[in-house]
Amino acid sequence: MRVLVAEDHRILARTVATGLRRQSMAVDLAASGDEAERMCLLTDYDVLILDRDLPVLSGDEVCRRLRELVDPPRILMLTAAGGIEDKVYGLEHLGADDYLAKPFDFAELVARVRALSRRAPKPPPLVIRHGGICLDRDRREVRVDGREVDLTPKEFAVLQRLIEAGGDAVPHGELVRSVWDEHLDPRTSAVRATISRLRGKLGARDAVVADTGEGYRLWR
């Protein structure tokens, strides 16, 4: 899942981003409304966590503009105003998909983000499999031939994307875009290092195959 956090309070934004990354989400940050709009036009985000009180362009206006897109991201509006009238206005008049008042519990934020990502026309199954590999999106668990495997958030996200490909190769660039954040240098060895660790944890050196010029695919 790729998430954009549009929040001008730097400490809060970084705290939320760090927590979501630990949940195997790729997270980008925007500190103003115009930056958030620009990033949403350039990148297909699954969920936008949008503060209403952003500089340059308000969160309200960002929400209105993004709703004009053919396939806008799901929008979770954050605000210090938690009254019923504010929630109704955000949901009905601005077109937000969900509304969360500050201060909020982080566990609730994660649950709402995940719920929004499942509101696609065809929600992805919670449990996906490939060969002897079983990945549970909801519990964040992976089993290989019944054996539980402990993966880092990035390893989990990479494996999930490879299973979703159904044995087809996933290009290196696509893994960077869907699993890592926008600031990762595409020439870095981060993807290769993650794939190498994933092979070891899956218990086979050929569990993930590198196809020259194509990307990576699951062998099992």
XYZ file of N, CA and C in Angstrom:
660
model
N 0.837 -1.179 0.000
C 0.000 0.000 0.000
C 0.885 1.247 0.000
N 0.531 2.237 -0.821
C 1.285 3.488 -0.846
C 0.417 4.607 -0.294
N 0.969 5.344 0.663
C 0.222 6.365 1.396
C 0.948 7.701 1.315
N 0.193 8.771 1.154
C 0.745 10.113 1.240
C 0.204 10.772 2.503
N 1.096 11.276 3.349
C 0.704 11.995 4.551
C 0.918 13.481 4.299
N -0.165 14.251 4.215
C -0.095 15.693 3.996
C -0.354 16.388 5.327
N 0.710 16.784 5.977
C 0.632 17.347 7.335
C 1.794 18.316 7.512
N 1.515 19.563 7.931
C 2.577 20.548 8.054
C 3.259 20.535 9.422
N 2.707 19.783 10.368
C 3.364 19.616 11.670
C 4.421 18.527 11.506
N 5.690 18.922 11.434
C 6.753 18.000 11.042
C 6.883 16.797 11.976
N 6.830 17.042 13.268
C 6.996 15.931 14.213
C 5.864 14.926 14.066
N 4.623 15.427 13.973
C 3.474 14.538 13.801
C 3.579 13.782 12.486
N 3.945 14.477 11.413
C 4.047 13.839 10.101
C 5.078 12.718 10.108
N 6.234 12.986 10.693
C 7.290 11.969 10.732
C 6.905 10.801 11.632
N 6.226 11.087 12.726
C 5.794 10.023 13.631
C 4.800 9.097 12.940
N 3.818 9.694 12.248
C 2.825 8.901 11.522
C 3.506 8.089 10.421
N 4.406 8.727 9.682
C 5.092 8.036 8.580
C 5.899 6.846 9.097
N 6.618 7.044 10.193
C 7.422 5.953 10.753
C 6.537 4.789 11.187
N 5.432 5.108 11.833
C 4.519 4.050 12.273
C 3.913 3.288 11.127
N 3.519 3.982 10.059
C 2.915 3.311 8.901
C 3.943 2.461 8.157
N 5.170 2.940 8.098
C 6.217 2.148 7.439
C 6.461 0.846 8.175
N 6.302 0.870 9.491
C 6.455 -0.354 10.272
C 5.309 -1.324 10.019
N 4.242 -0.826 9.389
C 3.112 -1.669 8.998
C 3.228 -2.102 7.540
N 4.430 -2.009 6.982
C 4.741 -2.436 5.609
C 4.103 -1.537 4.546
N 3.888 -0.277 4.875
C 3.344 0.666 3.899
C 4.460 1.571 3.393
N 4.372 1.956 2.125
C 5.283 2.951 1.567
C 4.652 4.313 1.813
N 5.410 5.228 2.407
C 4.842 6.505 2.847
C 5.663 7.675 2.323
N 4.984 8.647 1.709
C 5.599 9.901 1.305
C 4.990 11.023 2.135
N 5.688 12.150 2.197
C 5.240 13.276 3.004
C 5.080 14.535 2.161
N 4.070 15.323 2.496
C 3.863 16.633 1.885
C 3.560 17.615 3.008
N 4.181 18.803 2.947
C 4.025 19.775 4.032
C 3.082 20.922 3.685
N 2.547 20.917 2.472
C 1.618 21.974 2.068
C 0.569 21.397 1.122
N -0.527 22.135 0.965
C -1.605 21.643 0.122
C -1.240 21.547 -1.337
N -0.512 22.531 -1.855
C -0.132 22.492 -3.267
C 0.831 21.343 -3.553
N 1.717 21.056 -2.579
C 2.638 19.930 -2.743
C 1.871 18.614 -2.731
N 0.879 18.490 -1.851
C 0.075 17.267 -1.786
C -0.670 17.042 -3.101
N -1.261 18.097 -3.658
C -1.980 17.965 -4.926
C -1.036 17.541 -6.043
N 0.132 18.178 -6.103
C 1.099 17.844 -7.153
C 1.541 16.393 -7.054
N 1.810 15.923 -5.845
C 2.277 14.551 -5.677
C 1.198 13.543 -6.044
N -0.068 13.874 -5.751
C -1.172 12.965 -6.101
C -1.394 12.913 -7.608
N -1.044 13.976 -8.303
C -1.177 13.979 -9.756
C -0.064 13.173 -10.423
N 1.068 13.052 -9.718
C 2.222 12.349 -10.282
C 2.295 10.886 -9.864
N 1.685 10.549 -8.718
C 1.802 9.201 -8.159
C 0.428 8.648 -7.796
N 0.216 7.378 -8.052
C -1.053 6.726 -7.700
C -0.997 6.258 -6.246
N -1.514 7.072 -5.348
C -1.559 6.692 -3.936
C -2.845 5.932 -3.643
N -2.742 4.950 -2.759
C -3.932 4.215 -2.332
C -4.747 5.052 -1.356
N -4.045 5.704 -0.432
C -4.712 6.505 0.603
C -3.956 7.814 0.802
N -4.696 8.901 0.947
C -4.134 10.201 1.292
C -4.628 10.583 2.684
N -3.694 10.749 3.619
C -4.025 11.249 4.952
C -3.841 12.755 4.889
N -4.934 13.493 4.949
C -4.932 14.918 4.602
C -5.365 15.797 5.776
N -4.446 16.646 6.231
C -4.777 17.610 7.273
C -5.580 18.748 6.640
N -6.628 19.196 7.317
C -7.461 20.275 6.762
C -6.745 21.616 6.767
N -5.885 21.844 7.762
C -5.244 23.154 7.929
C -3.836 23.158 7.362
N -3.735 23.064 6.027
C -2.435 23.080 5.366
C -2.134 24.476 4.812
N -0.852 24.862 4.752
C -0.500 26.147 4.159
C -0.578 26.124 2.630
N -0.586 27.311 2.029
C -0.631 27.551 0.587
C -1.987 27.171 0.012
N -2.347 25.885 0.125
C -3.644 25.394 -0.356
C -4.258 24.558 0.757
N -5.451 24.915 1.196
C -6.063 24.209 2.323
C -6.375 22.761 1.985
N -6.463 21.947 3.020
C -6.834 20.554 2.815
C -8.215 20.423 2.199
N -9.114 21.333 2.547
C -10.461 21.322 1.962
C -10.388 21.466 0.445
N -9.574 22.419 -0.011
C -9.472 22.657 -1.450
C -8.768 21.502 -2.159
N -7.755 20.932 -1.509
C -7.072 19.763 -2.082
C -8.065 18.628 -2.284
N -8.892 18.390 -1.274
C -9.888 17.323 -1.350
C -10.855 17.571 -2.509
N -11.325 18.793 -2.643
C -12.264 19.128 -3.722
C -11.629 18.878 -5.090
N -10.396 19.312 -5.248
C -9.719 19.176 -6.545
C -9.441 17.720 -6.900
N -9.006 16.946 -5.904
C -8.689 15.546 -6.180
C -9.936 14.748 -6.514
N -11.081 15.153 -5.992
C -12.319 14.440 -6.278
C -12.734 14.576 -7.745
N -12.109 15.482 -8.468
C -12.398 15.649 -9.889
C -11.605 14.683 -10.765
N -10.648 13.973 -10.155
C -9.853 13.008 -10.899
C -10.676 11.764 -11.219
N -10.275 11.055 -12.257
C -10.972 9.828 -12.640
C -10.810 8.756 -11.566
N -9.604 8.621 -11.031
C -9.334 7.601 -10.015
C -8.560 8.235 -8.856
N -9.243 9.006 -8.001
C -8.561 9.685 -6.897
C -8.196 8.712 -5.786
N -7.233 9.091 -4.939
C -6.917 8.237 -3.787
C -8.038 8.307 -2.760
N -8.125 7.312 -1.902
C -9.045 7.389 -0.779
C -8.508 8.452 0.184
N -9.378 9.306 0.689
C -8.927 10.434 1.498
C -9.415 10.316 2.937
N -8.450 10.289 3.855
C -8.738 10.319 5.291
C -8.408 11.724 5.782
N -9.416 12.484 6.151
C -9.231 13.861 6.571
C -8.898 13.936 8.060
N -7.853 14.696 8.381
C -7.476 14.933 9.768
C -7.810 16.376 10.133
N -8.311 16.592 11.316
C -8.640 17.947 11.741
C -8.658 18.052 13.256
N -8.401 19.267 13.742
C -8.488 19.516 15.176
C -9.932 19.734 15.599
N -10.800 19.971 14.623
C -12.226 20.176 14.911
C -12.947 18.839 14.769
N -13.415 18.313 15.902
C -14.011 16.979 15.874
C -15.503 16.947 16.079
N -16.174 18.094 15.890
C -17.619 18.121 16.069
C -18.354 17.391 14.966
N -19.600 17.028 15.241
C -20.413 16.311 14.261
C -20.571 17.117 12.981
N -20.805 18.432 13.106
C -20.984 19.261 11.920
C -19.738 19.262 11.043
N -18.566 19.267 11.671
C -17.319 19.238 10.908
C -17.175 17.914 10.155
N -17.520 16.820 10.822
C -17.427 15.507 10.177
C -18.395 15.403 9.000
N -19.624 15.872 9.195
C -20.623 15.825 8.129
C -20.155 16.656 6.945
N -19.606 17.833 7.222
C -19.129 18.716 6.156
C -17.995 18.052 5.377
N -17.054 17.450 6.102
C -15.927 16.803 5.445
C -16.343 15.628 4.582
N -17.288 14.847 5.075
C -17.706 13.641 4.358
C -18.664 13.946 3.206
N -19.603 14.842 3.420
C -20.640 15.078 2.415
C -20.305 16.201 1.440
N -19.671 17.254 1.921
C -19.442 18.413 1.062
C -18.049 18.448 0.435
N -17.070 17.914 1.150
C -15.720 17.906 0.605
C -15.416 16.626 -0.163
N -16.141 15.557 0.139
C -15.918 14.291 -0.556
C -14.879 13.407 0.085
N -14.532 13.671 1.352
C -13.586 12.798 2.041
C -14.211 11.424 2.257
N -13.367 10.386 2.311
C -13.857 9.023 2.526
C -13.970 8.684 4.007
N -13.172 9.357 4.827
C -13.209 9.121 6.270
C -12.698 10.376 6.959
N -12.935 10.452 8.251
C -12.666 11.676 8.994
C -12.173 11.292 10.387
N -11.045 11.856 10.801
C -10.473 11.515 12.106
C -10.027 12.791 12.806
N -10.510 12.974 14.035
C -10.197 14.180 14.793
C -8.893 14.008 15.567
N -8.136 15.089 15.680
C -6.933 15.118 16.504
C -7.320 15.489 17.935
N -6.625 14.960 18.927
C -5.607 13.902 18.834
C -6.269 12.549 18.583
N -5.544 11.634 17.959
C -6.106 10.340 17.632
C -5.184 9.221 18.109
N -5.740 8.041 18.246
C -4.962 6.861 18.609
C -4.364 6.273 17.334
N -3.061 5.988 17.351
C -2.404 5.526 16.134
C -2.985 4.208 15.625
N -3.346 3.310 16.531
C -3.927 2.034 16.117
C -5.216 2.260 15.327
N -6.003 3.262 15.736
C -7.229 3.577 15.010
C -6.904 4.131 13.629
N -5.882 4.962 13.546
C -5.469 5.503 12.246
C -5.098 4.382 11.285
N -4.299 3.424 11.760
C -3.888 2.295 10.916
C -5.104 1.498 10.457
N -6.032 1.239 11.371
C -7.231 0.470 11.029
C -8.052 1.193 9.971
N -8.154 2.510 10.090
C -8.936 3.279 9.113
C -8.253 3.307 7.756
N -6.929 3.428 7.736
C -6.193 3.418 6.478
C -6.373 2.073 5.771
N -6.257 1.007 6.521
C -6.428 -0.326 5.920
C -7.857 -0.521 5.418
N -8.826 -0.026 6.175
C -10.223 -0.147 5.756
C -10.460 0.617 4.458
N -9.856 1.791 4.333
C -10.017 2.579 3.109
C -9.401 1.868 1.909
N -8.273 1.218 2.125
C -7.612 0.522 1.015
C -8.435 -0.657 0.521
N -9.340 -1.155 1.369
C -10.174 -2.296 0.964
C -11.451 -1.857 0.261
N -11.651 -0.556 0.107
C -12.861 -0.064 -0.537
C -12.734 0.044 -2.048
N -11.774 -0.641 -2.603
C -11.625 -0.661 -4.057
C -12.773 -1.450 -4.668
N -13.028 -1.317 -5.995
C -14.114 -2.067 -6.635
C -14.037 -3.567 -6.382
N -12.807 -4.102 -6.360
C -12.612 -5.525 -6.079
C -11.585 -5.640 -4.952
N -12.034 -5.665 -3.706
C -11.098 -5.723 -2.591
C -10.191 -6.948 -2.684
N -8.897 -6.774 -2.438
C -7.980 -7.913 -2.502
C -8.247 -8.883 -1.365
N -8.041 -10.184 -1.573
C -8.245 -11.155 -0.494
C -7.249 -10.922 0.633
N -7.666 -11.221 1.844
C -6.787 -11.009 2.995
C -5.663 -12.038 3.036
N -5.918 -13.235 2.546
C -4.904 -14.295 2.530
C -4.587 -14.648 1.086
N -3.315 -14.567 0.720
C -2.897 -14.911 -0.642
C -1.820 -15.988 -0.558
N -1.744 -16.809 -1.598
C -0.830 -17.958 -1.580
C -0.087 -18.101 -2.903
N 1.081 -18.690 -2.814
C 1.848 -19.061 -4.002
C 2.678 -20.277 -3.619
N 2.369 -21.418 -4.223
C 3.064 -22.636 -3.850
C 2.843 -22.933 -2.373
N 3.925 -23.105 -1.639
C 3.810 -23.383 -0.209
C 3.832 -22.141 0.653
N 3.796 -20.966 0.011
C 3.844 -19.707 0.759
C 2.431 -19.190 1.004
N 2.144 -18.846 2.248
C 0.832 -18.302 2.625
C 1.052 -16.967 3.337
N 0.480 -15.887 2.798
C 0.646 -14.550 3.368
C -0.700 -14.004 3.807
N -0.787 -13.644 5.073
C -2.011 -13.079 5.649
C -1.818 -11.573 5.795
N -2.525 -10.787 4.956
C -2.360 -9.333 4.977
C -2.821 -8.740 6.308
N -3.917 -9.261 6.839
C -4.524 -8.671 8.026
C -3.666 -8.925 9.274
N -3.213 -10.146 9.448
C -2.410 -10.497 10.623
C -0.929 -10.217 10.418
N -0.536 -9.854 9.203
C 0.868 -9.593 8.879
C 1.718 -10.825 9.164
N 1.215 -11.988 8.773
C 1.903 -13.245 9.019
C 2.240 -13.940 7.704
N 3.364 -14.647 7.686
C 3.779 -15.429 6.523
C 4.165 -16.823 6.997
N 3.670 -17.826 6.278
C 4.042 -19.210 6.563
C 4.538 -19.871 5.277
N 5.583 -20.663 5.428
C 6.143 -21.413 4.304
C 6.058 -22.891 4.646
N 5.208 -23.618 3.920
C 4.966 -25.034 4.213
C 4.578 -25.232 5.676
N 3.770 -24.300 6.196
C 3.287 -24.380 7.562
C 4.206 -23.770 8.601
N 5.417 -23.418 8.194
C 6.401 -22.840 9.122
C 6.277 -21.321 9.128
N 6.104 -20.736 10.315
C 5.975 -19.280 10.393
C 7.333 -18.617 10.137
N 7.307 -17.576 9.314
C 8.520 -16.853 8.937
C 8.392 -15.403 9.401
N 9.410 -14.921 10.082
C 9.404 -13.551 10.599
C 10.061 -12.626 9.580
N 9.265 -11.715 8.989
C 9.774 -10.795 7.970
C 9.724 -9.355 8.459
N 10.652 -8.551 7.978
C 10.601 -7.111 8.239
C 9.474 -6.517 7.391
N 9.040 -5.287 7.702
C 7.982 -4.663 6.898
C 8.300 -4.610 5.407
N 9.538 -4.272 5.024
C 9.895 -4.205 3.612
C 9.899 -5.589 2.972
N 10.422 -6.574 3.680
C 10.427 -7.946 3.152
C 8.995 -8.428 2.947
N 8.124 -8.126 3.901
C 6.709 -8.514 3.796
C 6.073 -7.863 2.574
N 6.316 -6.559 2.392
C 5.707 -5.831 1.281
C 6.214 -6.347 -0.065
N 7.508 -6.651 -0.151
C 8.070 -7.189 -1.397
C 7.456 -8.553 -1.711
N 7.393 -9.422 -0.703
C 6.811 -10.750 -0.909
C 5.354 -10.634 -1.332
N 4.612 -9.737 -0.707
C 3.205 -9.555 -1.073
C 3.079 -9.166 -2.535
N 3.914 -8.232 -2.982
C 3.841 -7.794 -4.384
C 4.211 -8.931 -5.332
N 5.187 -9.746 -4.974
C 5.596 -10.866 -5.823
C 4.495 -11.921 -5.907
N 3.824 -12.195 -4.780
C 2.727 -13.161 -4.807
C 1.580 -12.639 -5.656
N 1.290 -11.339 -5.531
C 0.206 -10.745 -6.321
C 0.473 -10.855 -7.813
N 1.753 -10.917 -8.190
C 2.108 -11.021 -9.616
C 1.847 -12.414 -10.166
N 1.584 -13.378 -9.282
C 1.219 -14.717 -9.737
C 2.294 -15.458 -10.499
N 3.550 -15.215 -10.176
C 4.636 -15.902 -10.864
C 5.246 -15.096 -11.989
N 4.601 -13.993 -12.385
C 5.175 -13.115 -13.401
C 6.251 -12.238 -12.779
N 7.148 -11.740 -13.586
C 8.223 -10.894 -13.086
C 7.699 -9.504 -12.721
N 8.180 -8.987 -11.601
C 7.855 -7.623 -11.176
C 9.102 -6.776 -11.407
N 9.032 -5.767 -12.269
C 10.212 -4.943 -12.565
C 10.794 -4.281 -11.321
N 12.102 -4.108 -11.329
C 12.807 -3.465 -10.221
C 12.189 -2.107 -9.901
N 11.917 -1.313 -10.939
C 11.350 0.017 -10.740
C 9.986 -0.016 -10.092
N 9.190 -1.027 -10.420
C 7.860 -1.134 -9.826
C 7.954 -1.463 -8.341
N 8.904 -2.314 -7.970
C 9.096 -2.614 -6.548
C 9.508 -1.357 -5.792
N 10.371 -0.557 -6.403
C 10.798 0.693 -5.764
C 9.602 1.611 -5.558
N 8.753 1.742 -6.591
C 7.614 2.669 -6.511
C 6.556 2.201 -5.518
N 6.329 0.896 -5.434
C 5.221 0.396 -4.626
C 5.596 0.077 -3.178
N 6.882 -0.154 -2.919
C 7.298 -0.589 -1.585
C 8.121 0.471 -0.853
N 8.942 1.196 -1.601
C 9.799 2.195 -0.970
C 9.216 3.595 -1.158
N 9.850 4.566 -0.535
C 9.368 5.939 -0.600
C 9.997 6.669 -1.783
N 9.491 7.845 -2.087
C 9.901 8.559 -3.295
C 11.367 8.976 -3.280
N 11.963 9.087 -2.094
C 13.335 9.569 -2.008
C 14.380 8.467 -2.207
N 13.948 7.228 -2.364
C 14.907 6.147 -2.567
C 15.514 6.249 -3.961
N 16.818 6.245 -4.032
C 17.514 6.266 -5.310
C 17.268 4.932 -6.015
N 16.671 4.942 -7.230
C 16.384 3.680 -7.930
C 17.631 2.856 -8.227
N 18.802 3.471 -8.140
C 20.049 2.741 -8.403
C 20.605 2.074 -7.144
N 19.943 2.275 -6.023
C 20.448 1.728 -4.769
C 20.352 0.203 -4.758
N 21.104 -0.389 -3.821
C 21.099 -1.852 -3.696
C 20.044 -2.330 -2.708
N 19.160 -1.411 -2.244
C 18.175 -1.769 -1.221
C 17.277 -2.915 -1.666
N 16.834 -2.884 -2.932
C 15.946 -3.942 -3.424
C 16.675 -5.279 -3.454
N 17.873 -5.280 -4.007
C 18.640 -6.528 -4.087
C 18.936 -7.081 -2.704
N 19.268 -6.211 -1.754
C 19.563 -6.664 -0.397
C 18.326 -7.263 0.257
N 17.167 -6.633 0.042
C 15.916 -7.148 0.611
C 15.562 -8.497 -0.005
N 15.731 -8.617 -1.319
C 15.468 -9.889 -2.003
C 16.377 -10.977 -1.460
N 17.646 -10.646 -1.241
C 18.608 -11.631 -0.725
C 18.189 -12.134 0.653
N 17.797 -11.218 1.533
C 17.356 -11.636 2.876
C 16.072 -12.450 2.787
N 15.188 -12.065 1.868
C 13.918 -12.775 1.705
C 14.166 -14.208 1.260
N 15.103 -14.411 0.348
C 15.435 -15.769 -0.098
C 15.852 -16.629 1.086
N 16.724 -16.066 1.931
C 17.210 -16.821 3.080
C 16.086 -17.200 4.032
N 15.162 -16.286 4.261
C 14.079 -16.562 5.201
C 13.048 -17.522 4.620
N 12.893 -17.510 3.292
C 11.968 -18.450 2.659
C 12.563 -19.848 2.592
N 13.870 -19.950 2.812
C 14.507 -21.263 2.912
C 15.023 -21.842 1.620
N 15.151 -21.006 0.579
C 15.673 -21.509 -0.691
C 16.324 -20.366 -1.458
N 17.530 -20.595 -1.978
C 18.242 -19.545 -2.701
C 17.540 -19.172 -4.000
N 16.756 -20.126 -4.529
C 16.050 -19.848 -5.788
C 14.573 -19.527 -5.555
N 14.208 -19.198 -4.311
C 12.801 -18.883 -4.023
C 12.355 -17.654 -4.795
N 13.261 -16.676 -4.951
C 12.986 -15.483 -5.748
C 14.024 -15.432 -6.859
N 13.555 -15.443 -8.095
C 14.438 -15.494 -9.259
C 14.582 -14.100 -9.853
N 15.807 -13.717 -10.190
C 16.055 -12.449 -10.867
C 16.125 -12.706 -12.368
N 15.162 -12.193 -13.110
C 15.157 -12.316 -14.565
C 15.846 -11.096 -15.164
N 16.937 -11.305 -15.840
C 17.690 -10.196 -16.413
C 16.808 -9.354 -17.334
N 16.758 -8.080 -17.030
C 15.969 -7.170 -17.856
C 14.484 -7.185 -17.570
N 14.027 -8.102 -16.708
C 12.600 -8.222 -16.417
C 12.269 -7.815 -14.983
N 13.050 -8.280 -14.030
C 12.767 -7.990 -12.634
C 12.884 -9.233 -11.783
N 11.988 -9.381 -10.816
C 12.028 -10.509 -9.888
C 10.693 -11.244 -9.907
N 10.745 -12.564 -9.741
C 9.534 -13.375 -9.684
C 9.746 -14.520 -8.714
N 8.629 -15.042 -8.216
C 8.695 -16.185 -7.318
C 8.853 -17.469 -8.110
N 9.723 -18.324 -7.638
C 9.958 -19.595 -8.302
C 9.045 -20.683 -7.771
N 8.800 -20.672 -6.446
C 8.045 -21.736 -5.806
C 6.623 -21.776 -6.349
